[in-house]
Tab-separated table of C-alpha atoms and ligand atoms in Angstrom:
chain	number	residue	atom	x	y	z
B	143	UNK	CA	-86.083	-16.516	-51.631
B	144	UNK	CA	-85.708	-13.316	-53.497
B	145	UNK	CA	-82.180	-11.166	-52.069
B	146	UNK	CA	-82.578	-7.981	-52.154
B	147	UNK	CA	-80.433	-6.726	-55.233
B	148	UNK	CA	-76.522	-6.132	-54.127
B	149	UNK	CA	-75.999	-3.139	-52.665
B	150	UNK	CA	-79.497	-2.005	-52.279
B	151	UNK	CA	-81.022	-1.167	-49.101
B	152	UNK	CA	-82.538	-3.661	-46.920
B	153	UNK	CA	-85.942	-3.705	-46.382
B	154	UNK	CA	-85.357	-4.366	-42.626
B	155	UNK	CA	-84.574	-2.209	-39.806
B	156	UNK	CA	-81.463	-3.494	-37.993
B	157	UNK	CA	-80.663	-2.724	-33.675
B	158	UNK	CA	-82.991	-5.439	-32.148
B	159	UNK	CA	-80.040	-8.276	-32.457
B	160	UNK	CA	-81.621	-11.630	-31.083
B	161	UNK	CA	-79.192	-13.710	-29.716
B	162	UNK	CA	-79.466	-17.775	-29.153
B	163	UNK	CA	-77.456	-21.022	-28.488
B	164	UNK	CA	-79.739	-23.824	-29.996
B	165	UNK	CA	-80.073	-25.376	-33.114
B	166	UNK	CA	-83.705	-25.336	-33.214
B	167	UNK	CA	-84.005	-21.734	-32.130
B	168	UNK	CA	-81.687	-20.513	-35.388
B	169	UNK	CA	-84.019	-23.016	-37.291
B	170	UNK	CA	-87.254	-20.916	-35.695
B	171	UNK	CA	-86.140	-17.704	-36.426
B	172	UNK	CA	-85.057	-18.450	-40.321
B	173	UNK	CA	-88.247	-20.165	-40.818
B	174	UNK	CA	-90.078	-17.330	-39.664
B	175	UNK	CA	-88.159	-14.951	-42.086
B	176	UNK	CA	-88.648	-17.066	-44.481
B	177	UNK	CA	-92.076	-17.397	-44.458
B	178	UNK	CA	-92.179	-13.651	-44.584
B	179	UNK	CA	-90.521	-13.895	-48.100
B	180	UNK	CA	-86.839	-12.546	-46.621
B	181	UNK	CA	-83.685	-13.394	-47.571
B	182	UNK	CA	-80.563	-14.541	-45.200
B	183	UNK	CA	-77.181	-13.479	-45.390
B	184	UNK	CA	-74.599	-15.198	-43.047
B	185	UNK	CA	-71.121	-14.447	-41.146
B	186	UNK	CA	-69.550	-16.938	-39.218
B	187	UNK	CA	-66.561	-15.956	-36.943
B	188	UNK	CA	-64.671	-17.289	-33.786
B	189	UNK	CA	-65.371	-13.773	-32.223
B	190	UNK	CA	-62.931	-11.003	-30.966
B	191	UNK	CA	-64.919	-8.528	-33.157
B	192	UNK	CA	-62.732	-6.471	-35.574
B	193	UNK	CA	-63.589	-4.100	-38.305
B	194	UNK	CA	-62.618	-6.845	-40.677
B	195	UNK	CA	-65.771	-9.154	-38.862
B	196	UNK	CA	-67.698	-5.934	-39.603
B	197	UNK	CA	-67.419	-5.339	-42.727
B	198	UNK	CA	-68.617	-8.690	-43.465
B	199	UNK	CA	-71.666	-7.916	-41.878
B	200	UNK	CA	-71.883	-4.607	-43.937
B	201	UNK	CA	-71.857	-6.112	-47.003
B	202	UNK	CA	-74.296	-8.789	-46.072
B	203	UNK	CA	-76.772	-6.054	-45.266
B	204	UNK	CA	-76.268	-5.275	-48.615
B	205	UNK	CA	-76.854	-8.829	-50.229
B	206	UNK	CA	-79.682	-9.801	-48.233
B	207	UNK	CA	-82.975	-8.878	-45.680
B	208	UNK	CA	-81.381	-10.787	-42.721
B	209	UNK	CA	-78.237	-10.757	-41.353
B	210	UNK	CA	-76.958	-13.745	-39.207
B	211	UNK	CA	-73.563	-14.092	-37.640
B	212	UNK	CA	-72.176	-16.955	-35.594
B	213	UNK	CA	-69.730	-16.727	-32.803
B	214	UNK	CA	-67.924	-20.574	-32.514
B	215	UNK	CA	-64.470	-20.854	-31.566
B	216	UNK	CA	-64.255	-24.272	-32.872
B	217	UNK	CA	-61.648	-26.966	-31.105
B	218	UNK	CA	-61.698	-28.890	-34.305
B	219	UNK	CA	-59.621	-26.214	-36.533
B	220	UNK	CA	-56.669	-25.676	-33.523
B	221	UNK	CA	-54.154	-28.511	-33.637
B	222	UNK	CA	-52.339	-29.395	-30.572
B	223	UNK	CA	-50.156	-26.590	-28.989
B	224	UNK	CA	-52.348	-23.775	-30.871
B	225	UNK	CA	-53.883	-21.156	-29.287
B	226	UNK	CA	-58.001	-22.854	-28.498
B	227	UNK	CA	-57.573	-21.865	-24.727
B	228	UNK	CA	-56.248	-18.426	-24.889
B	229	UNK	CA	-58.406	-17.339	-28.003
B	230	UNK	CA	-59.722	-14.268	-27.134
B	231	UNK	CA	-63.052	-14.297	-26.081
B	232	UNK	CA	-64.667	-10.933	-25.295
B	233	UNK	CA	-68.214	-11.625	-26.052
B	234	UNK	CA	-69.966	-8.806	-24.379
B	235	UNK	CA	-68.029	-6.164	-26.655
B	236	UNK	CA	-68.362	-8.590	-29.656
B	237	UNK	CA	-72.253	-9.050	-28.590
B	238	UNK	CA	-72.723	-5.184	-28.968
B	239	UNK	CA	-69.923	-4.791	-32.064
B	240	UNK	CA	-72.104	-7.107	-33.631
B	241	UNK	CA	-75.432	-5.158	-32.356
B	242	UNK	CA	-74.548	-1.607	-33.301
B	243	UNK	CA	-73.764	-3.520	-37.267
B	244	UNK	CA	-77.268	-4.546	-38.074
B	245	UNK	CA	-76.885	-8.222	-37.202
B	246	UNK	CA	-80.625	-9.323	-36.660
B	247	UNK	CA	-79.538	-12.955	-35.029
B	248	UNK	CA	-76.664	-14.111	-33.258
B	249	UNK	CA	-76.070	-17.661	-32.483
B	250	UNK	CA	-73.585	-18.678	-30.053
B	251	UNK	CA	-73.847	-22.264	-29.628
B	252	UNK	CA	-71.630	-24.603	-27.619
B	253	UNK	CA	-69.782	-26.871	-28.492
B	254	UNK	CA	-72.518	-29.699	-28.299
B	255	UNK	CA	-74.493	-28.423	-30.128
B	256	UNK	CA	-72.283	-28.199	-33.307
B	257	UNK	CA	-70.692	-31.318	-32.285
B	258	UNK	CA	-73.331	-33.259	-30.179
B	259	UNK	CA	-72.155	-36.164	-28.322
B	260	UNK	CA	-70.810	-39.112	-30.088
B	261	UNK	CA	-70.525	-37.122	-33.467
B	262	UNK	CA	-68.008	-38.427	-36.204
B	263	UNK	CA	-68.860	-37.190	-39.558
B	264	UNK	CA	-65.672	-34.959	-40.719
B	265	UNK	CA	-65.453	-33.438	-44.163
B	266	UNK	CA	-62.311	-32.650	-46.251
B	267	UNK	CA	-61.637	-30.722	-49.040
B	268	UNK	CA	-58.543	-32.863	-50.893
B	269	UNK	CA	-56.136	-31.266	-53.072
B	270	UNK	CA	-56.528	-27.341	-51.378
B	271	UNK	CA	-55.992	-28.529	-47.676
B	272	UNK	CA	-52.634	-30.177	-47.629
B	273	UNK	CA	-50.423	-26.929	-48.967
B	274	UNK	CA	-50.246	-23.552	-47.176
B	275	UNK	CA	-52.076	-22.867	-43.852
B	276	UNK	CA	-52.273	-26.729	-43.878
B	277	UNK	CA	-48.700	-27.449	-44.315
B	278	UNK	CA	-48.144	-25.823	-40.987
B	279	UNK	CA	-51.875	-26.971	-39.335
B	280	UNK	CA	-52.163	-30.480	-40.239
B	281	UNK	CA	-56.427	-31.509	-39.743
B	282	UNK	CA	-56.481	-27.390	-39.987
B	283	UNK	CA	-59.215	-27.192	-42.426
B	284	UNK	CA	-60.745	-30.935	-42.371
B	285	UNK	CA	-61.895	-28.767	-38.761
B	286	UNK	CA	-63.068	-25.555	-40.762
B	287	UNK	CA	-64.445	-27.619	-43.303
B	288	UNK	CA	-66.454	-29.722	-41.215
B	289	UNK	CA	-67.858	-26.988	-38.845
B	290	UNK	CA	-69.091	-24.505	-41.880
B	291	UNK	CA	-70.904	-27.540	-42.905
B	292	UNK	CA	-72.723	-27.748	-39.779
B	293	UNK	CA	-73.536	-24.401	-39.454
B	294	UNK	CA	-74.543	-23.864	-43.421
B	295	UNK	CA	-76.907	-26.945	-42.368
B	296	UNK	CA	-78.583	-25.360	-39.698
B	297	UNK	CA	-78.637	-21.632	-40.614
B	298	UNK	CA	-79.254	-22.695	-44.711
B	299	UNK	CA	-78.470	-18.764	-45.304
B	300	UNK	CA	-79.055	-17.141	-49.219
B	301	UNK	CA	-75.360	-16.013	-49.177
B	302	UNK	CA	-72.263	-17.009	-47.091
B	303	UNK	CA	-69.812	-14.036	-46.557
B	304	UNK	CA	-66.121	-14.900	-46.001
B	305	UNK	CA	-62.891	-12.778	-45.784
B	306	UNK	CA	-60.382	-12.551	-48.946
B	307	UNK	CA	-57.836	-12.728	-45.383
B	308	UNK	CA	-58.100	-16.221	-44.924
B	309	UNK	CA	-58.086	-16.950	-49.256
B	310	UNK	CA	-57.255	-20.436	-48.594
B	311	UNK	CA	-60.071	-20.799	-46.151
B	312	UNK	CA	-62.195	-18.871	-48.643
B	313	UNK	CA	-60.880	-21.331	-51.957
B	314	UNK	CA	-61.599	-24.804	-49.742
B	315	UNK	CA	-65.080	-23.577	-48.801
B	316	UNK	CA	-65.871	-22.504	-52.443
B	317	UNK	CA	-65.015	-25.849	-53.720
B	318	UNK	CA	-66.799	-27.419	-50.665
B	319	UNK	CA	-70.301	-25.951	-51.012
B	320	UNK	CA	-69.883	-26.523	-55.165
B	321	UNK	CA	-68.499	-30.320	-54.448
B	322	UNK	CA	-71.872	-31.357	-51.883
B	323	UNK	CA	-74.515	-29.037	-54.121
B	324	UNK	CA	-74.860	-26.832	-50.869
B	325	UNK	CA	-77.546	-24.044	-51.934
B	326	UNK	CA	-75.766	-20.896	-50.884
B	327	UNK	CA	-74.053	-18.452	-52.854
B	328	UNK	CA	-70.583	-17.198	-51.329
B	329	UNK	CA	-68.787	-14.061	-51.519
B	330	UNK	CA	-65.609	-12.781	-50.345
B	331	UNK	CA	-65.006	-9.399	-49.007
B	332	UNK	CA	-61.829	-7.798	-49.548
B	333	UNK	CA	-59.267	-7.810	-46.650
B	334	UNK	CA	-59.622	-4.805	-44.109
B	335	UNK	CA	-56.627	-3.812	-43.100
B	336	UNK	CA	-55.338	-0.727	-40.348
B	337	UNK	CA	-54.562	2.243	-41.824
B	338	UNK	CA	-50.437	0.808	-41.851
B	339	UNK	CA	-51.638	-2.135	-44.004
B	340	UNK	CA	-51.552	-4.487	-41.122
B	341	UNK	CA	-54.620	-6.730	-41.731
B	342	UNK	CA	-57.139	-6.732	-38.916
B	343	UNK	CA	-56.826	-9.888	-37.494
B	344	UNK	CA	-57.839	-11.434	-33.529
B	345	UNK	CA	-54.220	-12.412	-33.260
B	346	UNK	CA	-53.064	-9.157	-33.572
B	347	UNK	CA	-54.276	-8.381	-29.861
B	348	UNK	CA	-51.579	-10.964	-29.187
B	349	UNK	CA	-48.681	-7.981	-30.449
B	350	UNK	CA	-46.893	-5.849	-27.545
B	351	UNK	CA	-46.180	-2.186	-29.103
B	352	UNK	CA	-42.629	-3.383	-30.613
B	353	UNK	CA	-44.126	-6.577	-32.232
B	354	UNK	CA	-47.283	-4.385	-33.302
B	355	UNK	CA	-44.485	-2.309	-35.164
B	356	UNK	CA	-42.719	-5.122	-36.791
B	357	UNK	CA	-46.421	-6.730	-38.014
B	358	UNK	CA	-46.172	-4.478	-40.798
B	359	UNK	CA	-43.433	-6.091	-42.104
B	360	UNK	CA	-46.405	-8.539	-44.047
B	361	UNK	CA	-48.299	-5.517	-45.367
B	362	UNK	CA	-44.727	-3.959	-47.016
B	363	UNK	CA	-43.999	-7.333	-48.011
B	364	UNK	CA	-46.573	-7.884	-50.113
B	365	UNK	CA	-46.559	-4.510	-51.191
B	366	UNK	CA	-43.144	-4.926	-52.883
B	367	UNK	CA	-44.425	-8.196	-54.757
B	368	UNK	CA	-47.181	-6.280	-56.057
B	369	UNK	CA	-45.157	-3.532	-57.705
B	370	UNK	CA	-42.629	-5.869	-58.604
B	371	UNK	CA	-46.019	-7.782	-60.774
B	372	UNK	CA	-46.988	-3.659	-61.827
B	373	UNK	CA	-43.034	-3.807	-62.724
B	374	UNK	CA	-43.872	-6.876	-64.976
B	375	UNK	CA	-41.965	-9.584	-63.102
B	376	UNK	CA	-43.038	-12.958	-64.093
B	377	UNK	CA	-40.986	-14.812	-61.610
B	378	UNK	CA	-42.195	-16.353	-58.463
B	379	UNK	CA	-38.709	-17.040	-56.960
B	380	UNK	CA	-37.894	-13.042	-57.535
B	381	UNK	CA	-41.380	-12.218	-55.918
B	382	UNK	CA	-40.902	-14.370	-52.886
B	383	UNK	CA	-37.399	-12.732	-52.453
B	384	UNK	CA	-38.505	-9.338	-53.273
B	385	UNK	CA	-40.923	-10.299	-50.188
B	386	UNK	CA	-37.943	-11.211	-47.857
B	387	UNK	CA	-35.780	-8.118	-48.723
B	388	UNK	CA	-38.403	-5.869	-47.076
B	389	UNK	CA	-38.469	-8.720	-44.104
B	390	UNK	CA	-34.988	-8.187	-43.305
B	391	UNK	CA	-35.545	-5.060	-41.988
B	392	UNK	CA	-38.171	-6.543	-39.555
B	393	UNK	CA	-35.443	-8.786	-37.538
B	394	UNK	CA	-38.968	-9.720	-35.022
B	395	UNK	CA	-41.187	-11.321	-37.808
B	396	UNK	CA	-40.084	-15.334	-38.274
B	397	UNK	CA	-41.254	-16.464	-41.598
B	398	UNK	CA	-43.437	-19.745	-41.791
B	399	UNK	CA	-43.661	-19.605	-45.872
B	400	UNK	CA	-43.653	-17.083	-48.418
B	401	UNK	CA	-45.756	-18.595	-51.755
B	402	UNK	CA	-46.920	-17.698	-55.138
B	403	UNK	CA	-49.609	-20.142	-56.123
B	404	UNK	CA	-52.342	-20.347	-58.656
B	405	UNK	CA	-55.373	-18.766	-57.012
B	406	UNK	CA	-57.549	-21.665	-58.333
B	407	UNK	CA	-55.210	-24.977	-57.569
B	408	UNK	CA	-53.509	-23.009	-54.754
B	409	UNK	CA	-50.530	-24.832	-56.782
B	410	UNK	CA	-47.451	-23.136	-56.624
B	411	UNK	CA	-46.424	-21.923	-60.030
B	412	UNK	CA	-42.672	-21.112	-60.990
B	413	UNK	CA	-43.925	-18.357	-63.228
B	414	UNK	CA	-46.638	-15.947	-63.435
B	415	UNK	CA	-49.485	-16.492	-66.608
B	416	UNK	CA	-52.367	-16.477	-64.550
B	417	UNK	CA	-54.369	-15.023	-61.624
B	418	UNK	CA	-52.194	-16.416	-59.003
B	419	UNK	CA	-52.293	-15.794	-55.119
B	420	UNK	CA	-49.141	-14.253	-53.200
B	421	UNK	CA	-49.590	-15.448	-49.745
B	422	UNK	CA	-47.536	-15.145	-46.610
B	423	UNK	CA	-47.729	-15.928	-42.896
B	424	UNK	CA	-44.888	-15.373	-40.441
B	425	UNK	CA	-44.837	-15.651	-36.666
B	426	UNK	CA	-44.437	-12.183	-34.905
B	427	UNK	CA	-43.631	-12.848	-30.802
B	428	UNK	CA	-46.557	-15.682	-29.911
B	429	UNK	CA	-48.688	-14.452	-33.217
B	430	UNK	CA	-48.866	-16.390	-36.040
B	431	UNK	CA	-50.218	-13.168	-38.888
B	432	UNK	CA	-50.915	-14.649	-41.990
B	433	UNK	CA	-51.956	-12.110	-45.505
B	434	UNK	CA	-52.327	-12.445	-49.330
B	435	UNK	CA	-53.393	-10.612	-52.318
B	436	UNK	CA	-54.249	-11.695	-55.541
B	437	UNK	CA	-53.280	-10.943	-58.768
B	438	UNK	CA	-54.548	-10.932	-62.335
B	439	UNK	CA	-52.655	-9.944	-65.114
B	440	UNK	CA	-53.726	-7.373	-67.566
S	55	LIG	P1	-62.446	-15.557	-37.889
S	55	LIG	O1	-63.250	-14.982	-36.769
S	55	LIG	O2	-61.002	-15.218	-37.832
S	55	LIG	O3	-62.727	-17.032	-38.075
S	55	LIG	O4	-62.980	-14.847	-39.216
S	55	LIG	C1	-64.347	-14.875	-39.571
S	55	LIG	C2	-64.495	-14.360	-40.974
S	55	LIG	O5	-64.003	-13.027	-41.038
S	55	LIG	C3	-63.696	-15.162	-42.012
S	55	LIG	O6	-64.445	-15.267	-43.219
S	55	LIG	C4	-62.468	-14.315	-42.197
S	55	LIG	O7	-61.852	-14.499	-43.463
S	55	LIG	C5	-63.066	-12.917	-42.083
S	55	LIG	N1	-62.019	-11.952	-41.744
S	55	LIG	C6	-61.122	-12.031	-40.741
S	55	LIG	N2	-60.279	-10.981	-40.784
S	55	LIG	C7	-60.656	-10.230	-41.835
S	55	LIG	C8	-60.179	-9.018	-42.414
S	55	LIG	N3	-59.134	-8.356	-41.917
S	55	LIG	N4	-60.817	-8.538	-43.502
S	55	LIG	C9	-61.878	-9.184	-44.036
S	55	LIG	N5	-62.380	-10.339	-43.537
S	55	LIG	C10	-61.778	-10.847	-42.457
């Protein structure tokens, strides 16, 4: 396995994106890459195809010869009363999105084959579930957790590319892959956003025009807590509030929390010493947005 170096060009010529719903067929096609000396870079996703999904596979074009992506919208990570039925689903759009990126193999398996029949091996990450995200999705990432597994099993990529969006996601599968010895390397891309700071997200096709309006109310948000940490505020309780000043002007977006926590422990902190993570998520009409950034001081 030798990846190309980061940010060089691939040797391979993407546009002839194979695409397959069996185990053994995204075992075939590795192996045969493989034997040919080329590396794998891989992006899993639940579909509905944004520029954020994109990007992913940009920079894994970068990192590596191959580029696979997986479409799974996986009924282990929605709790009851979530949104698993009325996901979005467009898979002939996301099937050429994915195309006209350079993805060489998409897998779209079903739900037996990540989970076959009788299954009942689960994995969870203790300590970086339980706060955030989790608080408000209890079994949210034991279900995350548990399918990356499976598909780092069966794809057994050089690098695993995840979003800097879902940090907490990103921090749990980090620890995961160091705490089971799993031979991958991961990277996190940075979060794309739209040009109003709204972060791409598949939930934001949930937003009517007035709701899409208020969404920003995140992006601002977080904004303000950032210059308030360029200010030299130490204080979590005067970033969170700095965060809901800006959200009273947004009288659609319901807030769910509003946290400063170290970006390692995902511990919140009362005061700022180290590279700590500013995360929100708030419910705009049936959307539930979530964002972050994180911060390092000088
Ligand atoms: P999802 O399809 O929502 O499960 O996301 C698949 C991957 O894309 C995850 O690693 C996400 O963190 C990443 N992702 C989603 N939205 C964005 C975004 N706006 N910018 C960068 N990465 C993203």
């Amino acid at each position: 396995m030798t990846p190309a170096a980061a940010g060089s060009p691939r040797r391979t010529r993407p546009g002839r994106m194979r695409r397959v719903r069996r185990v053994g067929q995204v075992r075939a096609a590795v192996a045969a890459w493989r034997s040919r000396g080329e590396s794998v870079g891989f992006v899993p996703t639940m579909g509905a195809i944004h520029p954020g999904h994109l990007s992913l596979i940009e920079r894994a074009r970068g990192t590596d010869d191959r580029v696979v992506a997986s479409i799974f919208v996986n009924p282990l990570q929605f709790g009851p009363g979530e949104d698993f039925r009325s996901y979005p689903r467009p898979v002939v759009r996301d099937r050429r999105m994915l195309a006209a990126a350079g993805t060489d193999l998409l897998w779209e398996p079903e739900v037996r084959d990540v989970y076959p029949p009788g299954d009942r091996t689960r994995v969870r990450v203790e300590g970086l579930s339980e706060g955030l995200e989790g608080a408000s999705r209890p079994g949210h990432f034991e279900g995350v957790a548990t399918v990356v597994l499976r598909l780092l099993h069966v794809v057994q990529p050089d690098t695993l590319w995840l979003g800097q969006k879902d940090a907490q996601q990103a921090r749990i599968l980090e620890q995961m892959v160091r705490d089971l010895h799993v031979p991958v390397r991961v990277r996190r891309a940075p979060t794309a956003r739209e040009s109003d700071g709204l972060a791409r997200s598949s939930r934001n096709a949930y937003l009517d025009a007035t709701q899409r309006a208020q969404a920003v109310a995140l992006a601002r948000g977080l904004a303000a807590a950032r210059s308030a940490l360029a200010g030299g505020e130490h204080s979590a309780e005067r970033l969170r509030r700095a965060i809901r000043a800006v959200w009273r002007s947004f009288p659609a977006v319901r807030e769910d929390y509003v946290a400063v926590v170290d970006a390692d422990t995902l511990e919140p902190v009362t005061r700022v010493r180290g590279r700590v993570l500013v995360a929100v998520a708030a419910r705009v009409g049936r959307a539930r947005l979530i964002d972050n950034f994180e911060w390092r001081p000088a």
